[in-house]
Amino acid sequence: MAKKDWGLLVLLIVVGGITALLNPRFLSAVNLLDMANLIGLFGIFSIGVGMVIITGGIDLSVGSIFALLGVVFIDLLVNRGVPWPLAILAIIAGGIVLGAVQGLLVTKAKLQPFVVTLCGLLIYRGAARYYTTDATMGFGYSDDFDWLAWLASGRSWGIPHPFMILIAVAAIMGVLLHRSVFGRYLFAIGRNEEAARFSGIRTGAVVTGAYIISGGLAGLATICLVFYTNSVSPSSFGNFYELYAIAAAVLGGCSLRGGEGTIIGIVLGTALLQVLQNLVNILGIPSSLNFAVMGTVILIGVLADQPFVRRAIPSLRRERSAVRQATTPGA
Amino acid sequence: MAAAPLLSLVGIGKSYAGVRALDDVGLTVEAGSVLGLIGENGAGKSTLMKILGGVVQPSAGSIVVDGVAHSAMTVAGAARAGIAFVHQELTVLDNLDVAANIFLGREMLGGGPLRLVRSRRMHALARPLLERLGADFGPETSVSRLLIAQRQLVEIARALSMDARVIIMDEPTSSLTLQETDRLLQVIGELRASGVAVIYISHRLNEVKLCADRVVCLRDGRVAGGLARDEITHEAMIRLMIGRELRALYTPPRSVPQGALCVIDRLVTGAFPDREVSLTVHRGEILGLAGLVGSGRTSLARALFGIDPILSGTVTLAGETVTVGSPRAAIAQGIYLVPEDRKREGLVLDMPLTENISLASLRRYARFSLVDRAAETVAARRQQGALKIKTHDLAVHAATLSGGNQQKVVLAKWLSMAPRLIVFDEPTRGIDVGAKGEIYALMRALADDGVAIVMISSDMEEVIGVSDRVAVMHEGRIGGVLERADLSEFNILRLAVGQDAETLESA
């Protein structure tokens, strides 16, 4: 684990510890497992968005992807009688296709990622609302999908399945990002796309790959989210979720300039966001302050990582320079 | 030289975290004279100039301006004393026009509540400054349309607009062509005649010799020595810089070039859609590619390496016609490029050396597309040893190395594969003399191993010293090819300006 990740873990423990001191209910099994469930749900797609951010891009479209794929998913299962394994594959494939289109618009048409995915955000949301004529879709009273619901949002040995899925996704993506050739290329492109291209890397294909991963993970997350809420109202389902993902990635050490970030960091960032939400609920802070608390903590976290703040904190400076001397002798 | 010194530095010292960057450095600058400041990279030139500009505070010594001693300079104080910089990396903004750049931060404002910028007045004030420098563009020209040399004139005009008395030029000619360099040297001569003092920092000893009244050399943070006007020779300067005789900057070839490796036939690139380039490069030779900036040398290199599209014509490598549609395709053919802009195109500065070295060949160190870091490190270490990359640790970021070592890392990236043709674009730009010799030796060793090398260079000494043959480009085509025996500055220049001897003499 990188130093930044340890710092984040410490922050997570400190925030959790304070909350637990103020209200011991925080540490109850029920509360912790509920939180794990949410961390799972949000972590899956935050990792995808994080991959895009590492290339120096951004993905604003995931929240709307949930709405569009969510209504399609329920429609396939309930109204069209598509077998569930096929429906799941179709939804993940749908996410991959949307990601690929966005990736190609960024790399081939050379459009700015912000613009491309902002248009995605608007288009998918509008398409979802048109698809259902703005009506909420649900599974009704049918119990045909109980088994699928258990798979996507149930628990085994007490552990929520979305959390298990997140661990699996994080493990695979961790190897992909930190051990594979593809991951190395992602970092190289994020730091200097020109030099990567001059080294023979197919930068367009690699960047498109990151958008495909983000789309695919958004598809996977859609399935879990649909069963978490049990219905999809296309105008509000997944609203703002792209911002949760970006916040988790930034909190987890990704730089919006690209080339920085770890999977563990993104997962810890997601966890910290959920702990903060939980803190707001459990400490009886008015829930209207929810976003304000989150924003403040992210701001403090990002500020603490700025050079001028590090310089102002002598103990931090000593630690940093010691590390620097240890890693770069005489360079 | 009876003039009272405008400015002098006395006993300047500077330590960074216990490391001595400068120790007891003194120098004086007289009005109307040019001081050449030389020394290898890391000798302390930049630190000294930063102290002069008030950006860095010295730990010892004093700065005397007009007879008043200061223990440190401030940025505002330096500006008030008339000290101005013309930076190596130009600091003009290319979305503004020339006059707006000259008066950046000191815009003329109109009256009234809005205090609008008075562009016309700035244009009027900028015009005489540009005329004084012999600029061939007006104050209303957008900087984005100017060449690097012209942008530099804008910087000098900005210095003059602030009534600069001392202008510090840091490697001003590193991106200029010969002609532009000559022009700049003329401008410096005129500045001197009008009483301005110039501190001229350069690795190009020829230019220092041409323009400097005195030379001061720094070595390891100390003054290694000074030379008066009639003592300034190449040998004397090199001796001061490296503290020993430089026996051979250029390594002689061990073997003779063999048959043709790369035949470029009637190649047309986007930069010059109506010009064809035909050129043959032999195995084991270093072919110098000379010409003015903008004559199509870099366009040719970019086309060969698959960055810019080839409109028509063929490239044949060892008898086979190859298509180079992308850098990836070029690399697969063994065609590599050491680009002109190392920091942007050659290296990922914020990545460890190991990862930079393996970037182009990463798949070789991967199993099931997972990187085998041990194998990668072993390969990087081998390259470090072979190229003598000076660092204790291959995990440091490329940004921390000196220019010469960075260039070796770019080269290391390619040498772990199988080069057939390597194009070097300005291989020693911004690199100090000692490291230059090493880069030349590496190029020569590659050629001796049968690799074909094309070296694009604007440094005339380098072109003549290193090349086996020289092709000279002029306005998008090959103006002529000179054999080793015919290499001379005059011959190269003649071809570079299109064989018009009359233009040459008037230039």
GROMACS .gro file of N, CA and C in nm, chain B residues 373-480:
model
  324
  704ARG      N    1   0.826  -0.763  -1.270
  704ARG     CA    2   0.907  -0.647  -1.229
  704ARG      C    3   1.054  -0.681  -1.211
  705ALA      N    4   1.082  -0.804  -1.171
  705ALA     CA    5   1.223  -0.842  -1.152
  705ALA      C    6   1.295  -0.837  -1.287
  706ALA      N    7   1.234  -0.897  -1.389
  706ALA     CA    8   1.296  -0.898  -1.521
  706ALA      C    9   1.311  -0.755  -1.574
  707GLU      N   10   1.209  -0.674  -1.549
  707GLU     CA   11   1.210  -0.535  -1.594
  707GLU      C   12   1.327  -0.459  -1.529
  708THR      N   13   1.344  -0.480  -1.399
  708THR     CA   14   1.451  -0.411  -1.327
  708THR      C   15   1.588  -0.456  -1.375
  709VAL      N   16   1.602  -0.586  -1.398
  709VAL     CA   17   1.730  -0.638  -1.446
  709VAL      C   18   1.766  -0.572  -1.579
  710ALA      N   19   1.667  -0.565  -1.668
  710ALA     CA   20   1.692  -0.505  -1.800
  710ALA      C   21   1.728  -0.358  -1.787
  711ALA      N   22   1.657  -0.287  -1.698
  711ALA     CA   23   1.685  -0.145  -1.679
  711ALA      C   24   1.826  -0.126  -1.623
  712ARG      N   25   1.865  -0.214  -1.531
  712ARG     CA   26   2.000  -0.204  -1.474
  712ARG      C   27   2.105  -0.227  -1.579
  713ARG      N   28   2.078  -0.322  -1.668
  713ARG     CA   29   2.175  -0.349  -1.774
  713ARG      C   30   2.191  -0.223  -1.860
  714GLN      N   31   2.082  -0.159  -1.895
  714GLN     CA   32   2.089  -0.036  -1.975
  714GLN      C   33   2.161   0.074  -1.897
  715GLN      N   34   2.134   0.082  -1.768
  715GLN     CA   35   2.199   0.185  -1.688
  715GLN      C   36   2.350   0.168  -1.694
  716GLY      N   37   2.392   0.042  -1.681
  716GLY     CA   38   2.535   0.014  -1.685
  716GLY      C   39   2.594   0.045  -1.822
  717ALA      N   40   2.525   0.002  -1.927
  717ALA     CA   41   2.578   0.018  -2.062
  717ALA      C   42   2.587   0.165  -2.101
  718LEU      N   43   2.490   0.244  -2.058
  718LEU     CA   44   2.487   0.385  -2.101
  718LEU      C   45   2.545   0.478  -1.994
  719LYS      N   46   2.588   0.422  -1.882
  719LYS     CA   47   2.642   0.501  -1.771
  719LYS      C   48   2.544   0.611  -1.728
  720ILE      N   49   2.421   0.570  -1.701
  720ILE     CA   50   2.323   0.665  -1.648
  720ILE      C   51   2.356   0.688  -1.502
  721LYS      N   52   2.382   0.816  -1.468
  721LYS     CA   53   2.431   0.843  -1.332
  721LYS      C   54   2.316   0.863  -1.235
  722THR      N   55   2.285   0.759  -1.161
  722THR     CA   56   2.187   0.769  -1.053
  722THR      C   57   2.213   0.652  -0.958
  723HIS      N   58   2.177   0.673  -0.832
  723HIS     CA   59   2.199   0.565  -0.736
  723HIS      C   60   2.083   0.468  -0.738
  724ASP      N   61   1.972   0.515  -0.793
  724ASP     CA   62   1.850   0.441  -0.773
  724ASP      C   63   1.762   0.456  -0.895
  725LEU      N   64   1.728   0.346  -0.957
  725LEU     CA   65   1.644   0.353  -1.076
  725LEU      C   66   1.498   0.381  -1.043
  726ALA      N   67   1.466   0.391  -0.914
  726ALA     CA   68   1.327   0.418  -0.876
  726ALA      C   69   1.298   0.567  -0.873
  727VAL      N   70   1.401   0.652  -0.888
  727VAL     CA   71   1.373   0.796  -0.885
  727VAL      C   72   1.302   0.836  -1.014
  728HIS      N   73   1.230   0.945  -1.007
  728HIS     CA   74   1.158   0.991  -1.124
  728HIS      C   75   1.253   1.054  -1.225
  729ALA      N   76   1.217   1.043  -1.353
  729ALA     CA   77   1.304   1.093  -1.459
  729ALA      C   78   1.327   1.244  -1.447
  730ALA      N   79   1.231   1.314  -1.385
  730ALA     CA   80   1.242   1.460  -1.374
  730ALA      C   81   1.363   1.502  -1.291
  731THR      N   82   1.413   1.413  -1.204
  731THR     CA   83   1.522   1.453  -1.115
  731THR      C   84   1.659   1.448  -1.183
  732LEU      N   85   1.668   1.393  -1.302
  732LEU     CA   86   1.799   1.378  -1.366
  732LEU      C   87   1.839   1.503  -1.444
  733SER      N   88   1.969   1.514  -1.470
  733SER     CA   89   2.018   1.623  -1.556
  733SER      C   90   1.982   1.591  -1.701
  734GLY      N   91   1.992   1.693  -1.786
  734GLY     CA   92   1.956   1.675  -1.927
  734GLY      C   93   2.029   1.560  -1.994
  735GLY      N   94   2.158   1.550  -1.970
  735GLY     CA   95   2.237   1.445  -2.033
  735GLY      C   96   2.191   1.307  -1.991
  736ASN      N   97   2.165   1.292  -1.862
  736ASN     CA   98   2.119   1.162  -1.813
  736ASN      C   99   1.978   1.131  -1.861
  737GLN      N  100   1.895   1.234  -1.872
  737GLN     CA  101   1.761   1.211  -1.925
  737GLN      C  102   1.769   1.160  -2.068
  738GLN      N  103   1.859   1.221  -2.146
  738GLN     CA  104   1.872   1.179  -2.284
  738GLN      C  105   1.917   1.033  -2.291
  739LYS      N  106   2.004   0.994  -2.196
  739LYS     CA  107   2.048   0.854  -2.195
  739LYS      C  108   1.931   0.761  -2.163
  740VAL      N  109   1.840   0.808  -2.077
  740VAL     CA  110   1.724   0.725  -2.044
  740VAL      C  111   1.636   0.707  -2.169
  741VAL      N  112   1.619   0.816  -2.246
  741VAL     CA  113   1.541   0.805  -2.370
  741VAL      C  114   1.606   0.701  -2.461
  742LEU      N  115   1.738   0.707  -2.468
  742LEU     CA  116   1.812   0.614  -2.553
  742LEU      C  117   1.799   0.471  -2.499
  743ALA      N  118   1.806   0.458  -2.367
  743ALA     CA  119   1.797   0.326  -2.304
  743ALA      C  120   1.665   0.259  -2.338
  744LYS      N  121   1.561   0.341  -2.350
  744LYS     CA  122   1.429   0.290  -2.384
  744LYS      C  123   1.434   0.213  -2.516
  745TRP      N  124   1.513   0.265  -2.610
  745TRP     CA  125   1.519   0.202  -2.742
  745TRP      C  126   1.621   0.089  -2.748
  746LEU      N  127   1.730   0.102  -2.674
  746LEU     CA  128   1.840   0.008  -2.694
  746LEU      C  129   1.812  -0.129  -2.640
  747SER      N  130   1.709  -0.144  -2.557
  747SER     CA  131   1.679  -0.279  -2.510
  747SER      C  132   1.603  -0.356  -2.620
  748MET      N  133   1.574  -0.289  -2.731
  748MET     CA  134   1.512  -0.360  -2.843
  748MET      C  135   1.615  -0.370  -2.955
  749ALA      N  136   1.570  -0.391  -3.077
  749ALA     CA  137   1.665  -0.412  -3.187
  749ALA      C  138   1.657  -0.296  -3.286
  750PRO      N  139   1.739  -0.193  -3.264
  750PRO     CA  140   1.732  -0.077  -3.353
  750PRO      C  141   1.792  -0.108  -3.491
  751ARG      N  142   1.728  -0.056  -3.595
  751ARG     CA  143   1.789  -0.061  -3.728
  751ARG      C  144   1.820   0.080  -3.774
  752LEU      N  145   1.724   0.172  -3.749
  752LEU     CA  146   1.745   0.311  -3.787
  752LEU      C  147   1.701   0.397  -3.669
  753ILE      N  148   1.791   0.480  -3.618
  753ILE     CA  149   1.752   0.570  -3.510
  753ILE      C  150   1.766   0.714  -3.558
  754VAL      N  151   1.660   0.790  -3.540
  754VAL     CA  152   1.665   0.932  -3.574
  754VAL      C  153   1.682   1.010  -3.444
  755PHE      N  154   1.789   1.086  -3.435
  755PHE     CA  155   1.813   1.173  -3.319
  755PHE      C  156   1.775   1.315  -3.360
  756ASP      N  157   1.679   1.374  -3.292
  756ASP     CA  158   1.643   1.512  -3.324
  756ASP      C  159   1.704   1.604  -3.218
  757GLU      N  160   1.800   1.684  -3.256
  757GLU     CA  161   1.873   1.773  -3.164
  757GLU      C  162   1.917   1.697  -3.038
  758PRO      N  163   2.004   1.595  -3.054
  758PRO     CA  164   2.032   1.505  -2.941
  758PRO      C  165   2.101   1.571  -2.822
  759THR      N  166   2.169   1.682  -2.841
  759THR     CA  167   2.243   1.737  -2.727
  759THR      C  168   2.195   1.875  -2.688
  760ARG      N  169   2.072   1.907  -2.724
  760ARG     CA  170   2.017   2.037  -2.688
  760ARG      C  171   2.008   2.048  -2.536
  761GLY      N  172   2.068   2.153  -2.481
  761GLY     CA  173   2.063   2.176  -2.337
  761GLY      C  174   2.143   2.076  -2.255
  762ILE      N  175   2.241   2.014  -2.317
  762ILE     CA  176   2.321   1.915  -2.246
  762ILE      C  177   2.464   1.967  -2.233
  763ASP      N  178   2.528   1.946  -2.119
  763ASP     CA  179   2.661   2.006  -2.101
  763ASP      C  180   2.770   1.929  -2.175
  764VAL      N  181   2.886   1.994  -2.183
  764VAL     CA  182   2.992   1.944  -2.271
  764VAL      C  183   3.034   1.801  -2.242
  765GLY      N  184   3.051   1.770  -2.113
  765GLY     CA  185   3.096   1.635  -2.079
  765GLY      C  186   2.997   1.530  -2.126
  766ALA      N  187   2.868   1.555  -2.099
  766ALA     CA  188   2.766   1.459  -2.138
  766ALA      C  189   2.749   1.453  -2.289
  767LYS      N  190   2.773   1.567  -2.356
  767LYS     CA  191   2.767   1.568  -2.502
  767LYS      C  192   2.861   1.463  -2.559
  768GLY      N  193   2.985   1.464  -2.510
  768GLY     CA  194   3.085   1.370  -2.559
  768GLY      C  195   3.036   1.226  -2.542
  769GLU      N  196   2.971   1.200  -2.428
  769GLU     CA  197   2.922   1.064  -2.404
  769GLU      C  198   2.812   1.026  -2.502
  770ILE      N  199   2.722   1.123  -2.530
  770ILE     CA  200   2.613   1.094  -2.624
  770ILE      C  201   2.672   1.066  -2.763
  771TYR      N  202   2.773   1.147  -2.802
  771TYR     CA  203   2.837   1.124  -2.932
  771TYR      C  204   2.898   0.985  -2.938
  772ALA      N  205   2.964   0.946  -2.827
  772ALA     CA  206   3.030   0.816  -2.825
  772ALA      C  207   2.926   0.704  -2.837
  773LEU      N  208   2.810   0.722  -2.772
  773LEU     CA  209   2.705   0.621  -2.780
  773LEU      C  210   2.651   0.610  -2.923
  774MET      N  211   2.633   0.728  -2.986
  774MET     CA  212   2.583   0.725  -3.124
  774MET      C  213   2.683   0.653  -3.214
  775ARG      N  214   2.809   0.683  -3.191
  775ARG     CA  215   2.912   0.622  -3.276
  775ARG      C  216   2.919   0.471  -3.252
  776ALA      N  217   2.905   0.429  -3.125
  776ALA     CA  218   2.909   0.287  -3.095
  776ALA      C  219   2.793   0.214  -3.164
  777LEU      N  220   2.677   0.278  -3.166
  777LEU     CA  221   2.562   0.218  -3.234
  777LEU      C  222   2.590   0.204  -3.383
  778ALA      N  223   2.646   0.310  -3.441
  778ALA     CA  224   2.678   0.305  -3.584
  778ALA      C  225   2.779   0.194  -3.612
  779ASP      N  226   2.878   0.184  -3.524
  779ASP     CA  227   2.980   0.079  -3.544
  779ASP      C  228   2.917  -0.060  -3.537
  780ASP      N  229   2.804  -0.070  -3.463
  780ASP     CA  230   2.734  -0.199  -3.457
  780ASP      C  231   2.642  -0.221  -3.576
  781GLY      N  232   2.642  -0.128  -3.670
  781GLY     CA  233   2.563  -0.150  -3.792
  781GLY      C  234   2.429  -0.079  -3.793
  782VAL      N  235   2.400   0.000  -3.690
  782VAL     CA  236   2.274   0.074  -3.691
  782VAL      C  237   2.291   0.197  -3.780
  783ALA      N  238   2.187   0.232  -3.854
  783ALA     CA  239   2.190   0.355  -3.933
  783ALA      C  240   2.139   0.468  -3.846
  784ILE      N  241   2.211   0.580  -3.847
  784ILE     CA  242   2.173   0.690  -3.759
  784ILE      C  243   2.153   0.818  -3.840
  785VAL      N  244   2.040   0.883  -3.814
  785VAL     CA  245   2.016   1.015  -3.873
  785VAL      C  246   2.018   1.114  -3.759
  786MET      N  247   2.103   1.215  -3.767
  786MET     CA  248   2.112   1.313  -3.660
  786MET      C  249   2.070   1.450  -3.711
  787ILE      N  250   1.955   1.497  -3.663
  787ILE     CA  251   1.912   1.632  -3.696
  787ILE      C  252   1.979   1.725  -3.597
  788SER      N  253   2.045   1.829  -3.646
  788SER     CA  254   2.111   1.918  -3.553
  788SER      C  255   2.124   2.058  -3.611
  789SER      N  256   2.109   2.156  -3.524
  789SER     CA  257   2.131   2.295  -3.565
  789SER      C  258   2.265   2.345  -3.516
  790ASP      N  259   2.336   2.258  -3.444
  790ASP     CA  260   2.465   2.296  -3.389
  790ASP      C  261   2.572   2.260  -3.492
  791MET      N  262   2.627   2.361  -3.557
  791MET     CA  263   2.716   2.338  -3.669
  791MET      C  264   2.840   2.257  -3.630
  792GLU      N  265   2.897   2.288  -3.512
  792GLU     CA  266   3.016   2.213  -3.469
  792GLU      C  267   2.985   2.065  -3.459
  793GLU      N  268   2.863   2.037  -3.405
  793GLU     CA  269   2.820   1.900  -3.386
  793GLU      C  270   2.801   1.830  -3.519
  794VAL      N  271   2.733   1.898  -3.612
  794VAL     CA  272   2.707   1.838  -3.743
  794VAL      C  273   2.839   1.800  -3.809
  795ILE      N  274   2.934   1.892  -3.806
  795ILE     CA  275   3.061   1.866  -3.874
  795ILE      C  276   3.145   1.764  -3.798
  796GLY      N  277   3.140   1.772  -3.665
  796GLY     CA  278   3.224   1.682  -3.585
  796GLY      C  279   3.177   1.539  -3.585
  797VAL      N  280   3.045   1.518  -3.587
  797VAL     CA  281   2.991   1.384  -3.565
  797VAL      C  282   2.959   1.309  -3.694
  798SER      N  283   2.911   1.382  -3.796
  798SER     CA  284   2.853   1.314  -3.913
  798SER      C  285   2.955   1.250  -4.005
  799ASP      N  286   2.916   1.138  -4.067
  799ASP     CA  287   2.994   1.079  -4.175
  799ASP      C  288   2.960   1.148  -4.307
  800ARG      N  289   2.829   1.177  -4.322
  800ARG     CA  290   2.782   1.254  -4.436
  800ARG      C  291   2.680   1.353  -4.382
  801VAL      N  292   2.655   1.457  -4.458
  801VAL     CA  293   2.554   1.553  -4.414
  801VAL      C  294   2.458   1.580  -4.530
  802ALA      N  295   2.328   1.561  -4.500
  802ALA     CA  296   2.227   1.603  -4.597
  802ALA      C  297   2.172   1.736  -4.547
  803VAL      N  298   2.159   1.832  -4.637
  803VAL     CA  299   2.113   1.964  -4.596
  803VAL      C  300   1.975   1.987  -4.655
  804MET      N  301   1.879   2.022  -4.567
  804MET     CA  302   1.744   2.046  -4.616
  804MET      C  303   1.721   2.194  -4.637
  805HIS      N  304   1.642   2.223  -4.741
  805HIS     CA  305   1.606   2.361  -4.769
  805HIS      C  306   1.462   2.363  -4.816
  806GLU      N  307   1.377   2.430  -4.741
  806GLU     CA  308   1.236   2.444  -4.775
  806GLU      C  309   1.171   2.314  -4.818
  807GLY      N  310   1.189   2.212  -4.736
  807GLY     CA  311   1.114   2.089  -4.756
  807GLY      C  312   1.176   1.986  -4.849
  808ARG      N  313   1.291   2.019  -4.908
  808ARG     CA  314   1.355   1.916  -4.990
  808ARG      C  315   1.503   1.907  -4.951
  809ILE      N  316   1.569   1.803  -5.004
  809ILE     CA  317   1.711   1.789  -4.975
  809ILE      C  318   1.787   1.883  -5.068
  810GLY      N  319   1.854   1.983  -5.009
  810GLY     CA  320   1.927   2.080  -5.091
  810GLY      C  321   2.055   2.020  -5.147
  811GLY      N  322   2.108   1.921  -5.080
  811GLY     CA  323   2.231   1.858  -5.127
  811GLY      C  324   2.289   1.769  -5.019
   0.00000   0.00000   0.00000
